[in-house]
Amino acid sequence: MTDMAVETTTSSEPLPRTKTDWLPLLLVPALALLALPFIGSGSTWVTLTVAGLAMGMMIFLMASGLTLVFGLMDIINFGHGVFISLGAYATLIVLGPLAGWGQADSVWLNLGLLFLCIVVAMAVTGVVGAVFERVIVRPVYGSHLKQILVTMGGLIVAEQAIHAIWGASPIPLQLPQTLRGAFVIGDIVMERYRVVAVCIGLVVFIGMQLLLNRTRIGLLIRAGVENPEMVEALGYRIRRLFVSVFVAGSALAGLGGVMWAFYRQTLTAGMGMEVMVLVFIVIIIGGLGSVGGCFVGSILVALVANYVGFLEPKLALISNILVMALVLIWRPQGLFPVARR
Amino acid sequence: MAEPLLQLSGVHTHIGPYHILHGVDFAIPAGQLTMLLGRNGAGKTTTLRTIMGLWQASSGAIRFDGQDITKNSTPNIARAGIGYVPESMAIFTDLTVRENIVLAARSGPVDSARLDWMLGLFPALKRFWNLPAGNLSGGQKQMLAIARAIAEPRRLLLIDEPTKGLAPVMVRSMIEAFKALKAAGETILLVEQNFYAASALGDNVIVMDDGRIVHSGAMREMVEDKNLQQRLLGLSLDAHQ
């Protein structure tokens, strides 16, 4: 529910506008422009940049839920990776009966299939997230060490459950027909699926920004990140908010899992855990609890990985750590520090 | 005599192994400003937090408007009409001044008459309306914390040391704001260390020491009785002026 009634104050003076911290936002275009002369070819640069943006969006989709959960609930959820894996495996629920949609030479059927996969994955991971919060996380509120141990345990159990349900062998996954291949514009090559990933990532980011900044729920989440006790003293039931955010965070991980699965085109129970190092790096770079920071951090990490991988492949493995170190030297609390309790 | 708005009877509070409140009894009459005084560590903040349900009373009873709220959760206590301004102010620094107010008005948008009244009490807030609250000075943060507590009608305000650390000029404007709140008929329980501010505002006074109530009565009596001030607070009003 938006609440703009307060805007109609009777103030006669012009009210000052909120200042935006532009510097971290300029990092991404600055980095892209800096890379251009090193790469040399404009078409290669565009290809690498679009690929990096797509990768960044997928990382953002997987990480955004965790940064909210950590920011609001102060929960270090090492089990977040299992929701990525579970979301990926949930695509099989849709792909089984609707395999024909994926083979059809129709953009709408193919996108519809992807959309259904996302909906089912988010529903499954949301429900499992609610159970995970109630059974595993709630008993260890307030104790980081116990959270790490217990959520790691939950991750292992859930991964084994995936093995028990879908088998331990990797499962190949095919992209829907029209999402395979690439758009070729002159010398520029852009994989179709990556373009779709960029669009979905942008939609989710804009949706989250609107939710967090333009709605009372968003205000509550931002206030709860900073001081949950005061939110309660204002009459709000923060426990319900905690559960809702945990469920939303799990569902977002499920969405990220679907996109990641189609990108890798292989399902393994450990695929979520494998990407968690990257997820933790971007939420630390972004500022714990900051969705905007997580977005910028994801793109930054992915672009650097792509550019460095092209220019100096041996350095690609440590590029993420280097980015994190440089950002933390510049801003020890991350790009967009969120006020903490 | 009418039933008090808030009544504490034999309230004990433990925090971990520590026994902080030892059978606190007092009553807050409606429509009056009651000062809660005492040295550091006397249990004033614990008393307010116990009323708000932020720390649970281990025994005793807290009644608000005739209802037992001892075991109620903090959100339910707030919904019953009790506003709380903690000593730390606890404003949401990442949110703008406007967003802090919007959030505090839980039941819906703040109507313009109430907003005008609030901004009339604390005009500085208008200038920083769309700026992050973290940018405000200490005094402005305190104003925002109080404005947030009155963003919607409350039946009782619990305010913890609002003048602590403020410059004298800010203390004076805070006293004026409380006088205006009092004139508007608000019922207030105000924790204060500054006896000058307390004497200028209070209708009633309660003094705590070591987790117990050691005095309660009319503020006028204490202002007039230097020996009482000396015995209970260790200082007289003269020393604060």
Coordinates of C-alpha atoms in Angstrom, one line a residue:
Chain A
M1 CA 0.0 0.0 0.0
T2 CA 1.5 3.3 -1.0
D3 CA 1.3 6.1 1.4
M4 CA 1.8 9.5 -0.1
A5 CA -0.8 11.3 1.9
V6 CA 1.9 12.8 4.0
E7 CA 3.2 14.5 0.9
T8 CA 0.3 16.9 1.1
T9 CA 1.8 18.8 3.9
T10 CA 1.0 22.4 4.2
S11 CA 4.6 23.4 4.1
S12 CA 5.1 26.7 2.3
E13 CA 8.9 26.1 1.8
P14 CA 10.2 23.8 -0.8
L15 CA 11.2 20.5 0.8
P16 CA 14.7 19.2 0.1
R17 CA 15.1 16.1 -2.0
T18 CA 16.9 13.0 -0.9
K19 CA 20.5 12.9 -2.1
T20 CA 21.5 9.9 -4.1
D21 CA 24.9 8.3 -3.6
W22 CA 26.0 8.3 -7.3
L23 CA 29.6 7.2 -6.9
P24 CA 29.0 3.4 -6.6
L25 CA 26.5 3.6 -9.4
L26 CA 29.1 5.2 -11.6
L27 CA 31.5 2.3 -11.0
V28 CA 29.7 0.0 -13.5
P29 CA 29.8 2.3 -16.5
A30 CA 33.3 3.5 -15.5
L31 CA 34.5 -0.1 -15.4
A32 CA 32.9 -0.9 -18.8
L33 CA 34.5 2.2 -20.4
L34 CA 37.8 1.5 -18.9
A35 CA 37.8 -2.0 -20.3
L36 CA 37.0 -0.9 -23.8
P37 CA 40.5 0.3 -24.9
F38 CA 42.1 -2.9 -23.4
I39 CA 39.7 -5.1 -25.3
G40 CA 40.2 -3.2 -28.5
S41 CA 37.3 -4.6 -30.6
G42 CA 34.0 -2.8 -30.0
S43 CA 32.0 -5.9 -31.0
T44 CA 33.9 -8.1 -28.6
W45 CA 33.4 -5.5 -25.9
V46 CA 29.6 -5.5 -26.4
T47 CA 29.5 -9.3 -26.4
L48 CA 31.5 -9.5 -23.2
T49 CA 29.5 -6.7 -21.6
V50 CA 26.1 -8.2 -22.4
A51 CA 27.4 -11.6 -21.2
G52 CA 28.6 -10.0 -18.0
L53 CA 25.4 -8.2 -17.4
A54 CA 23.4 -11.5 -17.9
M55 CA 25.7 -13.3 -15.5
G56 CA 25.4 -10.4 -13.0
M57 CA 21.6 -10.5 -13.2
M58 CA 21.6 -14.3 -12.4
I59 CA 24.0 -13.7 -9.5
F60 CA 21.7 -10.9 -8.3
L61 CA 18.6 -13.1 -8.5
M62 CA 20.3 -15.7 -6.4
A63 CA 21.8 -13.3 -3.9
S64 CA 19.0 -10.7 -3.4
G65 CA 17.0 -13.0 -1.2
L66 CA 20.0 -13.7 1.0
T67 CA 20.9 -10.0 1.5
L68 CA 17.3 -9.3 2.6
V69 CA 17.3 -12.3 5.0
F70 CA 20.7 -11.3 6.4
G71 CA 19.8 -7.6 6.6
L72 CA 16.4 -7.9 8.3
M73 CA 16.8 -11.0 10.3
D74 CA 20.5 -11.0 11.1
I75 CA 20.5 -14.6 10.0
I76 CA 23.6 -16.1 8.3
N77 CA 21.9 -18.7 6.2
F78 CA 24.5 -21.0 4.7
G79 CA 21.5 -23.1 3.6
H80 CA 20.5 -20.5 1.0
G81 CA 22.3 -22.5 -1.7
V82 CA 19.9 -25.4 -1.3
F83 CA 17.0 -23.1 -2.4
I84 CA 18.9 -22.3 -5.6
S85 CA 19.4 -26.1 -6.2
L86 CA 15.8 -26.8 -5.3
G87 CA 14.5 -24.1 -7.6
A88 CA 16.6 -25.6 -10.4
Y89 CA 15.2 -29.1 -9.8
A90 CA 11.7 -27.8 -9.6
T91 CA 11.9 -27.0 -13.3
L92 CA 11.6 -30.8 -13.8
I93 CA 8.1 -30.7 -12.3
V94 CA 7.1 -28.4 -15.2
L95 CA 9.3 -29.8 -17.9
G96 CA 8.0 -33.4 -17.4
P97 CA 4.4 -32.8 -18.5
L98 CA 5.1 -29.7 -20.7
A99 CA 8.2 -30.9 -22.6
G100 CA 6.4 -30.2 -25.9
W101 CA 6.3 -26.5 -25.1
G102 CA 10.1 -26.4 -24.9
Q103 CA 10.4 -28.1 -28.3
A104 CA 7.9 -25.9 -30.0
D105 CA 9.2 -23.3 -32.4
S106 CA 7.1 -20.6 -30.6
V107 CA 8.6 -17.7 -28.6
W108 CA 5.4 -17.4 -26.6
L109 CA 5.2 -21.1 -25.7
N110 CA 8.9 -21.1 -24.8
L111 CA 8.7 -18.0 -22.6
G112 CA 5.5 -19.4 -21.1
L113 CA 7.3 -22.6 -20.2
L114 CA 10.1 -20.5 -18.6
F115 CA 7.6 -18.4 -16.7
L116 CA 5.8 -21.6 -15.4
C117 CA 9.1 -23.0 -14.3
I118 CA 9.8 -19.8 -12.4
V119 CA 6.4 -19.8 -10.8
V120 CA 6.5 -23.4 -9.7
A121 CA 10.1 -23.1 -8.5
M122 CA 9.3 -20.0 -6.4
A123 CA 6.2 -21.7 -5.0
V124 CA 8.2 -24.8 -4.0
T125 CA 11.2 -22.9 -2.6
G126 CA 8.8 -20.5 -0.8
V127 CA 7.0 -23.4 1.0
V128 CA 10.2 -25.2 1.8
G129 CA 11.6 -21.8 3.0
A130 CA 8.7 -21.5 5.4
V131 CA 9.4 -24.9 6.8
F132 CA 13.2 -24.3 6.9
E133 CA 12.6 -21.0 8.9
R134 CA 10.3 -22.7 11.4
V135 CA 12.2 -25.9 12.0
I136 CA 15.9 -24.9 11.4
V137 CA 16.3 -21.2 11.7
R138 CA 13.9 -20.0 14.4
P139 CA 15.5 -21.9 17.2
V140 CA 18.8 -20.2 16.6
Y141 CA 17.8 -16.6 16.2
G142 CA 20.5 -14.4 17.8
S143 CA 23.4 -16.9 17.6
H144 CA 25.6 -16.6 14.5
L145 CA 27.7 -19.6 15.3
K146 CA 24.7 -21.9 15.8
Q147 CA 23.1 -20.4 12.6
I148 CA 26.1 -21.4 10.5
L149 CA 26.2 -24.9 11.9
V150 CA 22.5 -25.5 11.8
T151 CA 21.9 -24.1 8.3
M152 CA 24.9 -26.0 6.9
G153 CA 23.4 -29.1 8.4
G154 CA 20.1 -28.2 6.8
L155 CA 21.9 -27.7 3.5
I156 CA 23.4 -31.2 3.6
V157 CA 20.1 -32.8 4.6
A158 CA 18.3 -31.0 1.8
E159 CA 20.9 -31.9 -0.8
Q160 CA 20.6 -35.5 0.2
A161 CA 16.8 -35.2 -0.1
I162 CA 17.3 -33.9 -3.7
H163 CA 19.4 -37.0 -4.4
A164 CA 16.8 -39.2 -2.9
I165 CA 14.0 -37.6 -5.0
W166 CA 15.7 -37.0 -8.3
G167 CA 18.8 -39.2 -8.2
A168 CA 22.4 -38.4 -7.6
S169 CA 23.4 -38.2 -11.3
P170 CA 23.6 -34.9 -13.0
I171 CA 20.5 -34.2 -15.1
P172 CA 20.9 -32.5 -18.5
L173 CA 18.5 -29.6 -19.2
Q174 CA 17.7 -28.2 -22.6
L175 CA 16.9 -24.6 -23.2
P176 CA 13.5 -24.0 -24.9
Q177 CA 13.9 -24.0 -28.6
T178 CA 13.7 -20.3 -29.4
L179 CA 16.0 -19.3 -26.5
R180 CA 18.9 -21.2 -27.9
G181 CA 21.4 -19.6 -30.2
A182 CA 22.3 -15.9 -30.4
F183 CA 21.2 -12.6 -31.8
V184 CA 23.9 -11.5 -34.3
I185 CA 24.0 -7.8 -35.1
G186 CA 27.0 -7.1 -37.3
D187 CA 30.0 -8.4 -35.4
I188 CA 28.1 -8.4 -32.1
V189 CA 26.9 -11.7 -30.8
M190 CA 24.4 -11.8 -27.9
E191 CA 23.1 -15.1 -26.7
R192 CA 19.3 -15.0 -26.6
Y193 CA 19.0 -16.6 -23.2
R194 CA 21.4 -14.1 -21.7
V195 CA 19.2 -11.2 -23.0
V196 CA 16.2 -12.9 -21.4
A197 CA 18.2 -13.2 -18.1
V198 CA 19.0 -9.5 -18.3
C199 CA 15.3 -8.6 -18.8
I200 CA 14.1 -10.8 -15.9
G201 CA 16.9 -9.6 -13.6
L202 CA 15.9 -6.0 -14.4
V203 CA 12.2 -6.6 -13.8
V204 CA 13.0 -8.3 -10.4
F205 CA 15.3 -5.5 -9.4
I206 CA 12.9 -2.7 -10.3
G207 CA 10.1 -4.6 -8.6
M208 CA 12.2 -5.0 -5.4
Q209 CA 13.2 -1.3 -5.5
L210 CA 9.5 -0.2 -5.8
L211 CA 8.5 -2.6 -3.1
L212 CA 11.2 -1.4 -0.7
N213 CA 10.9 2.3 -1.4
R214 CA 7.3 2.9 -2.3
T215 CA 5.3 0.7 0.0
R216 CA 4.7 0.4 3.7
I217 CA 5.9 -3.2 3.6
G218 CA 9.2 -1.9 2.1
L219 CA 9.5 0.7 4.8
L220 CA 9.0 -1.9 7.4
I221 CA 11.6 -4.1 5.9
R222 CA 14.1 -1.3 5.8
A223 CA 13.3 -0.2 9.3
G224 CA 13.4 -3.8 10.5
V225 CA 16.9 -4.1 9.1
E226 CA 18.0 -1.3 11.3
N227 CA 16.0 -1.7 14.5
P228 CA 13.5 -4.6 14.8
E229 CA 12.7 -3.8 18.4
M230 CA 11.6 -0.3 17.6
V231 CA 9.4 -1.6 14.7
E232 CA 7.7 -3.8 17.3
A233 CA 7.3 -0.8 19.7
L234 CA 5.4 1.0 16.8
G235 CA 2.9 -1.8 16.9
Y236 CA 4.1 -4.0 14.0
R237 CA 4.5 -7.8 14.4
I238 CA 8.1 -8.3 13.2
R239 CA 8.0 -12.1 13.5
R240 CA 5.5 -12.2 10.7
L241 CA 7.6 -9.9 8.7
F242 CA 10.6 -12.1 9.4
V243 CA 8.8 -15.2 8.1
S244 CA 7.5 -13.4 5.0
V245 CA 11.0 -12.1 4.1
F246 CA 12.5 -15.5 4.6
V247 CA 9.9 -17.1 2.4
A248 CA 10.4 -14.3 -0.2
G249 CA 14.2 -14.7 0.0
S250 CA 13.9 -18.5 -0.5
A251 CA 11.5 -17.9 -3.5
L252 CA 14.0 -15.4 -5.1
A253 CA 16.7 -18.0 -4.7
G254 CA 14.4 -20.5 -6.4
L255 CA 13.9 -18.0 -9.3
G256 CA 17.7 -17.6 -9.5
G257 CA 18.1 -21.3 -9.5
V258 CA 15.8 -21.7 -12.5
M259 CA 17.8 -19.1 -14.5
W260 CA 21.1 -20.6 -13.4
A261 CA 19.9 -24.1 -14.3
F262 CA 19.0 -23.2 -17.9
Y263 CA 22.3 -21.3 -18.2
R264 CA 24.3 -24.3 -17.1
Q265 CA 22.0 -26.7 -18.8
T266 CA 22.8 -29.3 -16.1
L267 CA 21.2 -30.0 -12.8
T268 CA 23.2 -31.1 -9.8
A269 CA 22.3 -31.0 -6.1
G270 CA 25.4 -29.1 -5.3
M271 CA 24.9 -26.3 -7.9
G272 CA 23.5 -23.9 -5.3
M273 CA 26.4 -24.5 -2.9
E274 CA 28.9 -24.0 -5.7
V275 CA 27.7 -20.5 -6.4
M276 CA 27.4 -19.4 -2.8
V277 CA 30.9 -18.0 -2.6
L278 CA 30.0 -15.6 -5.4
V279 CA 26.7 -14.8 -3.7
F280 CA 28.4 -14.0 -0.4
I281 CA 31.0 -11.8 -2.2
V282 CA 28.3 -9.7 -3.9
I283 CA 26.3 -9.2 -0.8
I284 CA 29.4 -8.1 1.1
I285 CA 30.5 -5.8 -1.7
G286 CA 27.0 -4.3 -1.9
G287 CA 26.6 -3.7 1.8
L288 CA 24.8 -6.4 3.9
G289 CA 21.0 -5.9 3.6
S290 CA 21.2 -3.5 0.6
V291 CA 19.3 -4.7 -2.5
G292 CA 20.7 -1.9 -4.6
G293 CA 24.2 -2.7 -3.4
C294 CA 23.6 -6.4 -4.2
F295 CA 22.5 -5.4 -7.8
V296 CA 25.6 -3.2 -8.4
G297 CA 27.9 -5.7 -6.8
S298 CA 26.6 -8.6 -8.9
I299 CA 27.1 -6.7 -12.1
L300 CA 30.5 -5.4 -11.0
V301 CA 31.7 -8.9 -10.2
A302 CA 30.4 -10.5 -13.3
L303 CA 31.7 -7.8 -15.6
V304 CA 35.2 -7.9 -14.0
A305 CA 35.2 -11.7 -14.3
N306 CA 34.3 -11.5 -18.0
Y307 CA 36.8 -8.8 -18.9
V308 CA 39.6 -10.3 -16.9
G309 CA 38.8 -13.8 -18.3
F310 CA 39.2 -12.4 -21.8
L311 CA 42.2 -10.3 -21.2
E312 CA 44.2 -12.3 -18.7
P313 CA 42.5 -15.7 -18.2
K314 CA 44.9 -16.8 -15.4
L315 CA 43.7 -13.9 -13.3
A316 CA 40.0 -14.7 -13.7
L317 CA 39.9 -17.1 -10.8
I318 CA 41.0 -14.4 -8.3
S319 CA 39.3 -11.4 -9.9
N320 CA 36.2 -11.6 -7.6
I321 CA 38.3 -11.6 -4.5
L322 CA 40.3 -8.7 -5.9
V323 CA 37.1 -6.7 -6.6
M324 CA 35.9 -7.4 -3.1
A325 CA 39.2 -6.4 -1.5
L326 CA 39.3 -3.1 -3.5
V327 CA 35.7 -2.2 -2.7
L328 CA 36.2 -2.9 1.0
I329 CA 39.3 -0.8 1.1
W330 CA 37.3 2.0 -0.4
R331 CA 34.1 1.4 1.5
P332 CA 34.6 -1.0 4.4
Q333 CA 30.8 -1.3 4.9
G334 CA 30.2 -2.1 1.2
L335 CA 29.0 0.1 -1.6
F336 CA 25.7 1.0 0.0
P337 CA 26.0 0.6 3.7
V338 CA 22.8 -0.1 5.5
A339 CA 22.4 1.4 8.9
R340 CA 22.7 -1.5 11.4
R341 CA 21.1 -2.1 14.7
Chain B
M1 CA -11.0 8.9 42.5
A2 CA -11.0 7.7 38.9
E3 CA -9.0 4.6 38.0
P4 CA -5.5 5.5 36.8
L5 CA -4.6 5.0 33.1
L6 CA -1.6 2.9 34.0
Q7 CA -1.0 1.0 37.1
L8 CA 2.0 -1.1 38.1
S9 CA 1.6 -3.4 41.1
G10 CA 4.5 -5.3 42.6
V11 CA 6.4 -5.5 39.3
H12 CA 9.7 -7.5 39.4
T13 CA 11.9 -7.7 36.4
H14 CA 15.0 -9.9 35.9
I15 CA 17.4 -9.5 33.0
G16 CA 19.4 -12.7 32.8
P17 CA 20.7 -13.4 36.3
Y18 CA 20.2 -9.8 37.5
H19 CA 17.2 -8.7 39.5
I20 CA 16.5 -5.2 38.4
L21 CA 13.0 -4.2 39.5
H22 CA 12.0 -5.1 43.1
G23 CA 8.3 -4.8 43.4
V24 CA 7.6 -1.5 41.6
D25 CA 4.2 0.1 42.4
F26 CA 2.9 3.3 40.9
A27 CA -0.1 4.8 39.1
I28 CA -0.2 7.2 36.2
P29 CA -3.3 9.4 36.1
A30 CA -4.8 10.3 32.7
G31 CA -4.2 13.6 31.2
Q32 CA -1.2 14.4 33.4
L33 CA 2.6 14.5 33.0
T34 CA 4.3 12.3 35.5
M35 CA 8.1 12.5 35.9
L36 CA 10.1 9.4 36.7
L37 CA 13.4 10.4 38.4
G38 CA 16.3 8.6 39.8
R39 CA 20.1 8.3 39.5
N40 CA 21.7 6.2 36.8
G41 CA 21.0 2.5 37.3
A42 CA 17.9 3.1 39.5
G43 CA 15.7 1.1 37.1
K44 CA 13.9 3.9 35.2
T45 CA 14.6 2.6 31.7
T46 CA 13.9 -1.0 32.8
T47 CA 10.5 0.2 34.1
L48 CA 9.6 1.7 30.7
R49 CA 10.9 -1.3 28.8
T50 CA 8.9 -3.6 31.1
I51 CA 5.7 -1.6 30.5
M52 CA 6.3 -1.9 26.7
G53 CA 6.9 -5.6 27.0
L54 CA 10.4 -5.3 25.7
W55 CA 11.5 -7.1 28.9
Q56 CA 9.0 -9.3 30.5
A57 CA 8.0 -8.7 34.1
S58 CA 8.8 -11.9 36.1
S59 CA 6.0 -11.1 38.6
G60 CA 3.5 -8.4 39.4
A61 CA 0.9 -6.8 37.2
I62 CA 0.7 -4.0 34.8
R63 CA -2.8 -2.7 34.0
F64 CA -3.5 -0.2 31.2
D65 CA -6.9 1.3 31.1
G66 CA -8.2 -1.5 33.3
Q67 CA -6.7 -4.3 31.1
D68 CA -3.9 -6.6 32.3
I69 CA -1.1 -6.1 29.8
T70 CA 1.7 -7.8 31.8
K71 CA 2.1 -10.7 29.4
N72 CA 1.1 -8.9 26.2
S73 CA 3.6 -8.7 23.3
T74 CA 5.2 -5.4 22.5
P75 CA 3.1 -4.9 19.3
N76 CA -0.1 -5.5 21.2
I77 CA 0.9 -3.0 23.9
A78 CA 1.7 -0.4 21.2
R79 CA -1.6 -1.1 19.5
A80 CA -3.4 -0.6 22.8
G81 CA -2.3 3.1 22.5
I82 CA 1.1 3.4 24.2
G83 CA 3.8 5.3 22.4
Y84 CA 7.4 4.8 23.3
V85 CA 10.5 7.0 22.8
P86 CA 13.6 5.0 24.0
E87 CA 16.7 6.7 25.4
S88 CA 18.6 5.8 22.3
M89 CA 15.8 7.5 20.2
A90 CA 16.0 4.5 17.8
I91 CA 15.0 6.5 14.8
F92 CA 15.4 4.7 11.5
T93 CA 18.5 6.5 10.1
D94 CA 18.3 4.9 6.7
L95 CA 14.7 6.2 6.2
T96 CA 13.9 9.8 5.5
V97 CA 12.2 12.0 8.2
R98 CA 9.0 11.6 6.2
E99 CA 9.3 7.8 6.0
N100 CA 9.9 7.6 9.8
I101 CA 6.6 9.5 10.3
V102 CA 4.7 7.5 7.7
L103 CA 5.8 4.2 9.3
A104 CA 4.8 5.4 12.8
A105 CA 1.3 6.2 11.7
R106 CA 0.3 2.5 11.6
S107 CA -3.4 3.0 11.2
G108 CA -3.1 5.0 8.0
P109 CA -1.9 8.3 6.5
V110 CA -1.3 11.2 8.9
D111 CA -4.0 13.7 8.4
S112 CA -2.8 17.2 7.5
A113 CA -4.1 18.8 10.7
R114 CA -2.1 16.4 12.9
L115 CA 0.9 16.8 10.7
D116 CA 0.7 20.6 11.0
W117 CA 0.5 20.3 14.7
M118 CA 3.5 18.0 14.9
L119 CA 5.6 20.2 12.6
G120 CA 4.5 23.2 14.6
L121 CA 5.9 21.5 17.7
F122 CA 9.1 20.6 15.9
P123 CA 9.5 23.0 12.9
A124 CA 13.1 21.9 12.2
L125 CA 11.8 18.6 10.9
K126 CA 10.1 20.3 8.0
R127 CA 13.5 21.5 6.6
F128 CA 14.8 17.9 6.6
W129 CA 11.6 16.2 5.6
N130 CA 13.0 14.3 2.7
L131 CA 16.5 13.7 4.0
P132 CA 17.7 10.5 5.7
A133 CA 17.1 10.8 9.4
G134 CA 20.7 9.8 10.0
N135 CA 21.7 13.2 8.8
L136 CA 19.9 15.0 11.7
S137 CA 21.7 16.4 14.7
G138 CA 21.1 14.8 18.1
G139 CA 18.4 17.3 19.1
Q140 CA 16.6 17.0 15.7
K141 CA 16.8 13.2 16.1
Q142 CA 15.1 13.5 19.5
M143 CA 12.4 15.7 17.9
L144 CA 11.8 13.1 15.3
A145 CA 11.7 10.4 17.9
I146 CA 9.0 12.3 19.8
A147 CA 7.1 13.3 16.6
R148 CA 7.1 9.6 15.6
A149 CA 5.5 8.7 18.9
I150 CA 2.7 11.2 18.4
A151 CA 2.3 10.6 14.6
E152 CA -1.1 9.0 15.5
P153 CA -3.1 9.6 18.6
R154 CA -1.7 7.7 21.7
R155 CA -3.3 7.3 25.0
L156 CA 0.0 7.2 26.9
L157 CA 3.5 8.3 25.9
L158 CA 6.6 6.8 27.6
I159 CA 9.6 9.0 27.0
D160 CA 13.1 8.1 28.2
E161 CA 15.5 10.9 28.9
P162 CA 14.7 13.2 26.0
T163 CA 17.0 16.0 27.1
K164 CA 20.1 13.8 27.6
G165 CA 23.1 15.2 25.9
L166 CA 21.2 18.2 24.4
A167 CA 22.5 21.8 24.3
P168 CA 20.7 24.1 26.8
V169 CA 18.9 25.9 23.9
M170 CA 17.6 22.5 22.7
V171 CA 16.5 21.5 26.2
R172 CA 14.5 24.7 26.4
S173 CA 12.7 24.0 23.1
M174 CA 12.1 20.5 24.2
I175 CA 10.5 21.7 27.4
E176 CA 8.3 24.0 25.3
A177 CA 7.2 21.1 23.1
F178 CA 6.3 19.0 26.2
K179 CA 4.3 21.9 27.6
A180 CA 2.4 21.9 24.3
L181 CA 1.8 18.2 24.5
K182 CA 0.6 18.6 28.0
A183 CA -1.7 21.3 27.0
A184 CA -3.1 19.0 24.3
G185 CA -4.2 16.6 27.0
E186 CA -1.6 13.9 26.4
T187 CA -0.8 11.5 29.3
I188 CA 3.0 11.3 29.6
L189 CA 5.4 9.3 31.7
L190 CA 8.7 11.0 31.3
V191 CA 12.0 9.7 32.6
E192 CA 14.4 12.6 33.2
Q193 CA 17.7 13.3 35.0
N194 CA 17.5 17.0 34.6
F195 CA 15.5 18.2 37.6
Y196 CA 15.2 21.7 36.2
A197 CA 13.3 20.3 33.2
A198 CA 11.4 17.9 35.4
S199 CA 10.2 20.6 37.8
A200 CA 9.1 22.8 34.9
L201 CA 6.9 20.1 33.4
G202 CA 5.8 17.5 35.9
D203 CA 2.4 17.4 37.5
N204 CA 3.5 14.4 39.5
V205 CA 6.8 12.8 40.4
I206 CA 8.0 9.3 41.1
V207 CA 11.5 8.7 42.3
M208 CA 13.2 5.4 42.0
D209 CA 16.3 4.0 43.6
D210 CA 17.8 0.6 43.3
G211 CA 14.8 -0.8 41.5
R212 CA 12.3 0.4 44.0
I213 CA 9.9 3.4 44.2
V214 CA 11.2 5.6 47.0
H215 CA 8.8 8.5 46.6
S216 CA 5.7 9.5 44.7
G217 CA 3.6 12.6 44.9
A218 CA 2.9 16.0 43.4
M219 CA 5.8 17.7 41.7
R220 CA 4.9 21.0 43.5
E221 CA 5.6 19.4 46.9
M222 CA 9.0 18.3 45.8
V223 CA 9.9 21.7 44.2
E224 CA 9.0 23.4 47.5
D225 CA 10.8 20.9 49.7
K226 CA 14.6 21.4 49.5
N227 CA 15.2 18.7 52.1
L228 CA 13.2 16.2 50.1
Q229 CA 15.1 17.0 46.9
Q230 CA 18.4 16.6 48.8
R231 CA 17.4 13.3 50.4
L232 CA 16.0 11.7 47.2
L233 CA 18.1 13.2 44.5
G234 CA 21.2 14.3 46.2
L235 CA 20.8 17.7 44.7
S236 CA 18.4 20.6 45.0
L237 CA 16.6 22.4 42.2
D238 CA 18.9 25.4 42.8
A239 CA 21.9 23.3 41.7
H240 CA 20.3 22.6 38.3
Q241 CA 19.4 26.2 37.4

